[in-house]
């Protein structure tokens, strides 16, 4: 038993729903109690879908448990086929139905339905949503693909995008354009938008683009083994990764087409002088492994940030994230416990968090700006405008998204210069963020530092009043770092009282 | 003068046949009630013993994530808990110890059963008893089931309140107990009105804090503010308390009838009643009229959701001039909603239970002007050109009593007004 306040991933059957809802002509018959129908609103509300997810729930009740729940399942299966006439059906159980062991797969097989029926085994008490996506898509691919002649032109399948995915809708468009420039057509995008018939003809493509390893890797590996389709290993999020991806595609296919990057603005925006203030900003990264890996490279190489910590919530990719953390010289954080993430962020004292919707709330509590880089998704992650993460436009979107929460360029210096201005002080917040009128500083904030030394929590190091007052003159967005560095320096030197001198000695010590 | 409680000449719809359906249901489970209950009871914590699905539901159900320090959590069952049950009790003790040491402000802990905990027959009653002994007197541990195999949406609140009743202290006082979790502002309005009527010994269930828990006994009379409190009704009756039957306090008419029934019980004079209610009644009527202009003559179709459907259909048909086509409720407890049903003119299909696809077929055929349904159905129906009202908002929004009557009507008129207002086509 494990106490959980918030979860990063839903149960695996929600992953299966993401595949089914992304596809067309497929129906999911889910053995589940009535409460599990809440999952429909993830799609209709968060993603604003205009159709119900293609899912029939058996909605068994307590009184059915003594009787015949298997019969309920078969009825639901038959009704679903009669009403929706799908090309294929996937069947499975949610966490509760798993316990009553009705074997939906076996039951459905005996029914002689005239379409393929694909049984899913998704262990609800061990695995989670991303596994549910990956496994479901893999089973669909395994059951439905048939050997095909390769297309005449060079084509690729795009694998991994699902319903309720983080910017999947727009990433597909971006990657399709890049491949188009290279002279490569898209054979099938799957699961998103594919019918079971489309799945059948996956092997006609020359190679696969694995867009999201979390949701498509098992299928990509299987296609490589069974249909000799190589797949791309680089996820094209960020400028460097997109260029590497293009090189990888050229190497796989031998095409030599040029990709038009005239729309790409990140490199110049990052070089322009206004961005100087981004230099060395300490960022903490957390999300799914794929987006964190991409974000780490962008943060360091394309924005000039310093990565102060990183981690992911999907254990399946723990090894990748450990290797990445080693490369960046930080401790990897592999956890799906929201409170652990909060603790780690608090300890790292970053100047910005690049995380999920959950970290936004951590940021709010700790007063640290946050930009969202990964699922779990929120209604805000389905913007009306075109807003990919991949490719050139993705890089542009990421630049804007990451810079937006920060105090900008010259404003940072003005804040420094006029920090005692009653309307333009720390608590006033960045001027481009509405919603909070500047609150005049109250007397305690403006007045002298406390007369008595402030004892630190561990009791060992004491800030003298003058030093505390001096510290307060440092802009709030670097004050935490200054405090921490000074204390580290003092501890290192065996100093138990921090004076103004200690503060500036520490500053000199850490200056580069 | 009591024309507002007059039964339609045709006799209402209490005794008309009900369409009973059994098929796929598109409803929340009882765990959902935790979303509002944990805000109402400020020193209570709700610990769901369940699966990842339960945790995911709780953070998704409100449509947004509520990140104010939550006073609920899920003890997620893992493989090893499913293997041996003795172990699960120990694990639960450990999780509760940790939780209570981290949150010393917690005075009431609800262990909430879920589908998986019910199926593996995890004995939460025993756990609650044991944990109460360990943590008494500071913390009282109770248990109820919010599982989707036993409860539908608002039945979770019912189960929660019912679980509190046996532990309430005994009293011989003649007191009025108001039952149902209302937003504090609405509860205060109701208490103010009752006080003005001269009824001053009034308690509420649930109380905002554990120390304010009401007492109950043979001289207690109680009035329900929500129609889904059947189990709580039964539990209070077992304690000797007596129920005051009335329509539910939605709209001017419902509120007046509800107050009238309570006033009659306490022998409040007609003059006093008139003096106290005249002004708020007039305000409520005026506020409703402002919204009802848009609702008058429009048709409405209710999918089953919260059990509020029948009282709301009464409000919409009688006070807002709407025509009900179908009123679906997950359950119809005539002992509670009977007085509301008496006031609904025959005509609409009254349905109980659900087969969602068949019901969708009926709604599509009827093309109602407004469809009241759950979040899973609303956008798909909008895409088919039907205006919808999300039912869950009716449970989360202050809608009871006089001062909210206009807001209640507004919840239904806003979707229609929005459709009128949007101009998304070319101008010609």
PDB file of N, CA and C in Angstrom, chain A residues 7-63:
ATOM      1  N   UNK A   7      -1.252  11.873  -8.740  1.00  0.00           N
ATOM      2  CA  UNK A   7      -0.580  10.888  -9.573  1.00  0.00           C
ATOM      3  C   UNK A   7      -0.159  11.520 -10.898  1.00  0.00           C
ATOM      4  N   UNK A   8       1.006  11.113 -11.374  1.00  0.00           N
ATOM      5  CA  UNK A   8       1.471  11.586 -12.678  1.00  0.00           C
ATOM      6  C   UNK A   8       0.839  10.794 -13.812  1.00  0.00           C
ATOM      7  N   UNK A   9       0.571   9.522 -13.548  1.00  0.00           N
ATOM      8  CA  UNK A   9      -0.023   8.687 -14.588  1.00  0.00           C
ATOM      9  C   UNK A   9      -1.286   8.039 -14.060  1.00  0.00           C
ATOM     10  N   UNK A  10      -2.245   7.840 -14.938  1.00  0.00           N
ATOM     11  CA  UNK A  10      -3.439   7.094 -14.604  1.00  0.00           C
ATOM     12  C   UNK A  10      -3.156   5.601 -14.670  1.00  0.00           C
ATOM     13  N   UNK A  11      -4.202   4.801 -14.494  1.00  0.00           N
ATOM     14  CA  UNK A  11      -4.035   3.357 -14.580  1.00  0.00           C
ATOM     15  C   UNK A  11      -3.829   2.923 -16.035  1.00  0.00           C
ATOM     16  N   UNK A  12      -3.347   1.698 -16.263  1.00  0.00           N
ATOM     17  CA  UNK A  12      -3.034   1.291 -17.642  1.00  0.00           C
ATOM     18  C   UNK A  12      -4.233   1.264 -18.573  1.00  0.00           C
ATOM     19  N   UNK A  13      -5.447   1.008 -18.054  1.00  0.00           N
ATOM     20  CA  UNK A  13      -6.575   0.975 -18.998  1.00  0.00           C
ATOM     21  C   UNK A  13      -6.867   2.368 -19.563  1.00  0.00           C
ATOM     22  N   UNK A  14      -6.452   3.409 -18.844  1.00  0.00           N
ATOM     23  CA  UNK A  14      -6.594   4.762 -19.406  1.00  0.00           C
ATOM     24  C   UNK A  14      -5.620   4.924 -20.583  1.00  0.00           C
ATOM     25  N   UNK A  15      -4.463   4.277 -20.478  1.00  0.00           N
ATOM     26  CA  UNK A  15      -3.534   4.253 -21.612  1.00  0.00           C
ATOM     27  C   UNK A  15      -4.164   3.585 -22.834  1.00  0.00           C
ATOM     28  N   UNK A  16      -4.847   2.461 -22.576  1.00  0.00           N
ATOM     29  CA  UNK A  16      -5.528   1.779 -23.689  1.00  0.00           C
ATOM     30  C   UNK A  16      -6.599   2.683 -24.290  1.00  0.00           C
ATOM     31  N   UNK A  17      -7.291   3.441 -23.423  1.00  0.00           N
ATOM     32  CA  UNK A  17      -8.304   4.383 -23.927  1.00  0.00           C
ATOM     33  C   UNK A  17      -7.672   5.456 -24.801  1.00  0.00           C
ATOM     34  N   UNK A  18      -6.467   5.881 -24.432  1.00  0.00           N
ATOM     35  CA  UNK A  18      -5.805   6.924 -25.232  1.00  0.00           C
ATOM     36  C   UNK A  18      -5.511   6.420 -26.643  1.00  0.00           C
ATOM     37  N   UNK A  19      -5.152   5.133 -26.731  1.00  0.00           N
ATOM     38  CA  UNK A  19      -4.908   4.549 -28.056  1.00  0.00           C
ATOM     39  C   UNK A  19      -6.227   4.436 -28.818  1.00  0.00           C
ATOM     40  N   UNK A  20      -7.247   3.878 -28.143  1.00  0.00           N
ATOM     41  CA  UNK A  20      -8.530   3.662 -28.815  1.00  0.00           C
ATOM     42  C   UNK A  20      -9.154   4.986 -29.257  1.00  0.00           C
ATOM     43  N   UNK A  21      -9.038   5.995 -28.391  1.00  0.00           N
ATOM     44  CA  UNK A  21      -9.678   7.275 -28.701  1.00  0.00           C
ATOM     45  C   UNK A  21      -8.927   8.003 -29.802  1.00  0.00           C
ATOM     46  N   UNK A  22      -7.617   7.787 -29.878  1.00  0.00           N
ATOM     47  CA  UNK A  22      -6.846   8.384 -30.961  1.00  0.00           C
ATOM     48  C   UNK A  22      -7.201   7.770 -32.306  1.00  0.00           C
ATOM     49  N   UNK A  23      -7.512   6.460 -32.283  1.00  0.00           N
ATOM     50  CA  UNK A  23      -7.777   5.762 -33.546  1.00  0.00           C
ATOM     51  C   UNK A  23      -9.205   5.974 -34.022  1.00  0.00           C
ATOM     52  N   UNK A  24      -9.468   5.520 -35.231  1.00  0.00           N
ATOM     53  CA  UNK A  24     -10.831   5.525 -35.773  1.00  0.00           C
ATOM     54  C   UNK A  24     -11.200   4.083 -36.121  1.00  0.00           C
ATOM     55  N   UNK A  25     -12.479   3.758 -35.990  1.00  0.00           N
ATOM     56  CA  UNK A  25     -12.937   2.435 -36.407  1.00  0.00           C
ATOM     57  C   UNK A  25     -12.548   1.319 -35.460  1.00  0.00           C
ATOM     58  N   UNK A  26     -12.059   1.695 -34.276  1.00  0.00           N
ATOM     59  CA  UNK A  26     -11.696   0.697 -33.273  1.00  0.00           C
ATOM     60  C   UNK A  26     -12.615   0.909 -32.071  1.00  0.00           C
ATOM     61  N   UNK A  27     -13.007  -0.172 -31.407  1.00  0.00           N
ATOM     62  CA  UNK A  27     -13.827  -0.013 -30.209  1.00  0.00           C
ATOM     63  C   UNK A  27     -13.206  -0.795 -29.058  1.00  0.00           C
ATOM     64  N   UNK A  28     -13.332  -0.220 -27.874  1.00  0.00           N
ATOM     65  CA  UNK A  28     -12.740  -0.822 -26.673  1.00  0.00           C
ATOM     66  C   UNK A  28     -13.875  -1.255 -25.768  1.00  0.00           C
ATOM     67  N   UNK A  29     -13.959  -2.549 -25.484  1.00  0.00           N
ATOM     68  CA  UNK A  29     -14.951  -3.018 -24.516  1.00  0.00           C
ATOM     69  C   UNK A  29     -14.211  -3.278 -23.215  1.00  0.00           C
ATOM     70  N   UNK A  30     -14.572  -2.507 -22.218  1.00  0.00           N
ATOM     71  CA  UNK A  30     -13.826  -2.498 -20.963  1.00  0.00           C
ATOM     72  C   UNK A  30     -14.704  -3.038 -19.844  1.00  0.00           C
ATOM     73  N   UNK A  31     -14.228  -4.125 -19.254  1.00  0.00           N
ATOM     74  CA  UNK A  31     -14.941  -4.703 -18.114  1.00  0.00           C
ATOM     75  C   UNK A  31     -14.577  -3.834 -16.914  1.00  0.00           C
ATOM     76  N   UNK A  32     -15.570  -3.099 -16.407  1.00  0.00           N
ATOM     77  CA  UNK A  32     -15.253  -2.106 -15.379  1.00  0.00           C
ATOM     78  C   UNK A  32     -16.526  -1.690 -14.661  1.00  0.00           C
ATOM     79  N   UNK A  33     -16.414  -1.280 -13.387  1.00  0.00           N
ATOM     80  CA  UNK A  33     -17.584  -0.759 -12.680  1.00  0.00           C
ATOM     81  C   UNK A  33     -17.929   0.642 -13.168  1.00  0.00           C
ATOM     82  N   UNK A  34     -19.124   1.131 -12.780  1.00  0.00           N
ATOM     83  CA  UNK A  34     -19.634   2.385 -13.353  1.00  0.00           C
ATOM     84  C   UNK A  34     -18.719   3.586 -13.115  1.00  0.00           C
ATOM     85  N   UNK A  35     -18.057   3.613 -11.962  1.00  0.00           N
ATOM     86  CA  UNK A  35     -17.252   4.789 -11.646  1.00  0.00           C
ATOM     87  C   UNK A  35     -16.137   5.016 -12.656  1.00  0.00           C
ATOM     88  N   UNK A  36     -15.687   3.944 -13.316  1.00  0.00           N
ATOM     89  CA  UNK A  36     -14.575   4.088 -14.253  1.00  0.00           C
ATOM     90  C   UNK A  36     -14.941   4.907 -15.488  1.00  0.00           C
ATOM     91  N   UNK A  37     -16.221   5.170 -15.680  1.00  0.00           N
ATOM     92  CA  UNK A  37     -16.618   5.986 -16.836  1.00  0.00           C
ATOM     93  C   UNK A  37     -16.155   7.436 -16.693  1.00  0.00           C
ATOM     94  N   UNK A  38     -15.650   7.803 -15.508  1.00  0.00           N
ATOM     95  CA  UNK A  38     -15.102   9.158 -15.362  1.00  0.00           C
ATOM     96  C   UNK A  38     -14.059   9.434 -16.452  1.00  0.00           C
ATOM     97  N   UNK A  39     -13.375   8.369 -16.903  1.00  0.00           N
ATOM     98  CA  UNK A  39     -12.265   8.554 -17.844  1.00  0.00           C
ATOM     99  C   UNK A  39     -12.730   9.223 -19.132  1.00  0.00           C
ATOM    100  N   UNK A  40     -14.012   9.091 -19.485  1.00  0.00           N
ATOM    101  CA  UNK A  40     -14.502   9.769 -20.691  1.00  0.00           C
ATOM    102  C   UNK A  40     -14.239  11.274 -20.641  1.00  0.00           C
ATOM    103  N   UNK A  41     -14.362  11.847 -19.440  1.00  0.00           N
ATOM    104  CA  UNK A  41     -14.266  13.308 -19.387  1.00  0.00           C
ATOM    105  C   UNK A  41     -12.839  13.796 -19.597  1.00  0.00           C
ATOM    106  N   UNK A  42     -11.860  12.907 -19.415  1.00  0.00           N
ATOM    107  CA  UNK A  42     -10.498  13.313 -19.725  1.00  0.00           C
ATOM    108  C   UNK A  42     -10.420  13.755 -21.180  1.00  0.00           C
ATOM    109  N   UNK A  43     -11.124  13.007 -22.011  1.00  0.00           N
ATOM    110  CA  UNK A  43     -11.061  13.265 -23.448  1.00  0.00           C
ATOM    111  C   UNK A  43     -12.043  14.357 -23.860  1.00  0.00           C
ATOM    112  N   UNK A  44     -13.251  14.309 -23.310  1.00  0.00           N
ATOM    113  CA  UNK A  44     -14.252  15.281 -23.752  1.00  0.00           C
ATOM    114  C   UNK A  44     -14.013  16.646 -23.130  1.00  0.00           C
ATOM    115  N   UNK A  45     -13.438  16.697 -21.929  1.00  0.00           N
ATOM    116  CA  UNK A  45     -13.226  17.994 -21.290  1.00  0.00           C
ATOM    117  C   UNK A  45     -11.795  18.491 -21.472  1.00  0.00           C
ATOM    118  N   UNK A  46     -10.799  17.699 -21.072  1.00  0.00           N
ATOM    119  CA  UNK A  46      -9.421  18.182 -21.132  1.00  0.00           C
ATOM    120  C   UNK A  46      -8.990  18.388 -22.580  1.00  0.00           C
ATOM    121  N   UNK A  47      -9.302  17.406 -23.413  1.00  0.00           N
ATOM    122  CA  UNK A  47      -8.872  17.507 -24.809  1.00  0.00           C
ATOM    123  C   UNK A  47      -9.952  18.150 -25.693  1.00  0.00           C
ATOM    124  N   UNK A  48     -11.117  18.430 -25.111  1.00  0.00           N
ATOM    125  CA  UNK A  48     -12.261  19.035 -25.814  1.00  0.00           C
ATOM    126  C   UNK A  48     -12.691  18.202 -27.011  1.00  0.00           C
ATOM    127  N   UNK A  49     -12.657  16.886 -26.891  1.00  0.00           N
ATOM    128  CA  UNK A  49     -13.087  16.042 -28.008  1.00  0.00           C
ATOM    129  C   UNK A  49     -14.577  16.223 -28.248  1.00  0.00           C
ATOM    130  N   UNK A  50     -14.969  16.156 -29.488  1.00  0.00           N
ATOM    131  CA  UNK A  50     -16.377  16.343 -29.800  1.00  0.00           C
ATOM    132  C   UNK A  50     -17.103  15.007 -29.989  1.00  0.00           C
ATOM    133  N   UNK A  51     -16.415  13.916 -29.660  1.00  0.00           N
ATOM    134  CA  UNK A  51     -17.068  12.607 -29.691  1.00  0.00           C
ATOM    135  C   UNK A  51     -16.788  11.880 -28.387  1.00  0.00           C
ATOM    136  N   UNK A  52     -17.690  10.984 -28.013  1.00  0.00           N
ATOM    137  CA  UNK A  52     -17.399  10.150 -26.851  1.00  0.00           C
ATOM    138  C   UNK A  52     -16.253   9.224 -27.216  1.00  0.00           C
ATOM    139  N   UNK A  53     -15.377   8.922 -26.271  1.00  0.00           N
ATOM    140  CA  UNK A  53     -14.370   7.906 -26.546  1.00  0.00           C
ATOM    141  C   UNK A  53     -15.067   6.601 -26.955  1.00  0.00           C
ATOM    142  N   UNK A  54     -14.484   5.859 -27.886  1.00  0.00           N
ATOM    143  CA  UNK A  54     -15.145   4.626 -28.358  1.00  0.00           C
ATOM    144  C   UNK A  54     -14.980   3.503 -27.354  1.00  0.00           C
ATOM    145  N   UNK A  55     -15.577   3.669 -26.200  1.00  0.00           N
ATOM    146  CA  UNK A  55     -15.403   2.704 -25.121  1.00  0.00           C
ATOM    147  C   UNK A  55     -16.767   2.293 -24.593  1.00  0.00           C
ATOM    148  N   UNK A  56     -17.012   0.981 -24.501  1.00  0.00           N
ATOM    149  CA  UNK A  56     -18.196   0.481 -23.808  1.00  0.00           C
ATOM    150  C   UNK A  56     -17.749  -0.119 -22.492  1.00  0.00           C
ATOM    151  N   UNK A  57     -18.326   0.380 -21.423  1.00  0.00           N
ATOM    152  CA  UNK A  57     -18.011  -0.131 -20.084  1.00  0.00           C
ATOM    153  C   UNK A  57     -19.120  -1.106 -19.681  1.00  0.00           C
ATOM    154  N   UNK A  58     -18.751  -2.192 -19.045  1.00  0.00           N
ATOM    155  CA  UNK A  58     -19.807  -3.125 -18.625  1.00  0.00           C
ATOM    156  C   UNK A  58     -20.563  -2.585 -17.412  1.00  0.00           C
ATOM    157  N   UNK A  59     -19.964  -1.668 -16.671  1.00  0.00           N
ATOM    158  CA  UNK A  59     -20.546  -1.051 -15.466  1.00  0.00           C
ATOM    159  C   UNK A  59     -21.258  -2.048 -14.573  1.00  0.00           C
ATOM    160  N   UNK A  60     -20.537  -3.071 -14.171  1.00  0.00           N
ATOM    161  CA  UNK A  60     -21.137  -4.051 -13.244  1.00  0.00           C
ATOM    162  C   UNK A  60     -21.257  -3.442 -11.854  1.00  0.00           C
ATOM    163  N   UNK A  61     -22.194  -3.981 -11.090  1.00  0.00           N
ATOM    164  CA  UNK A  61     -22.451  -3.480  -9.743  1.00  0.00           C
ATOM    165  C   UNK A  61     -22.256  -4.605  -8.738  1.00  0.00           C
ATOM    166  N   UNK A  62     -22.309  -4.231  -7.467  1.00  0.00           N
ATOM    167  CA  UNK A  62     -22.070  -5.219  -6.413  1.00  0.00           C
ATOM    168  C   UNK A  62     -23.012  -6.408  -6.557  1.00  0.00           C
ATOM    169  N   UNK A  63     -24.272  -6.106  -6.886  1.00  0.00           N
ATOM    170  CA  UNK A  63     -25.245  -7.206  -6.948  1.00  0.00           C
ATOM    171  C   UNK A  63     -24.947  -8.167  -8.089  1.00  0.00           C
TER     172      UNK A  63
END
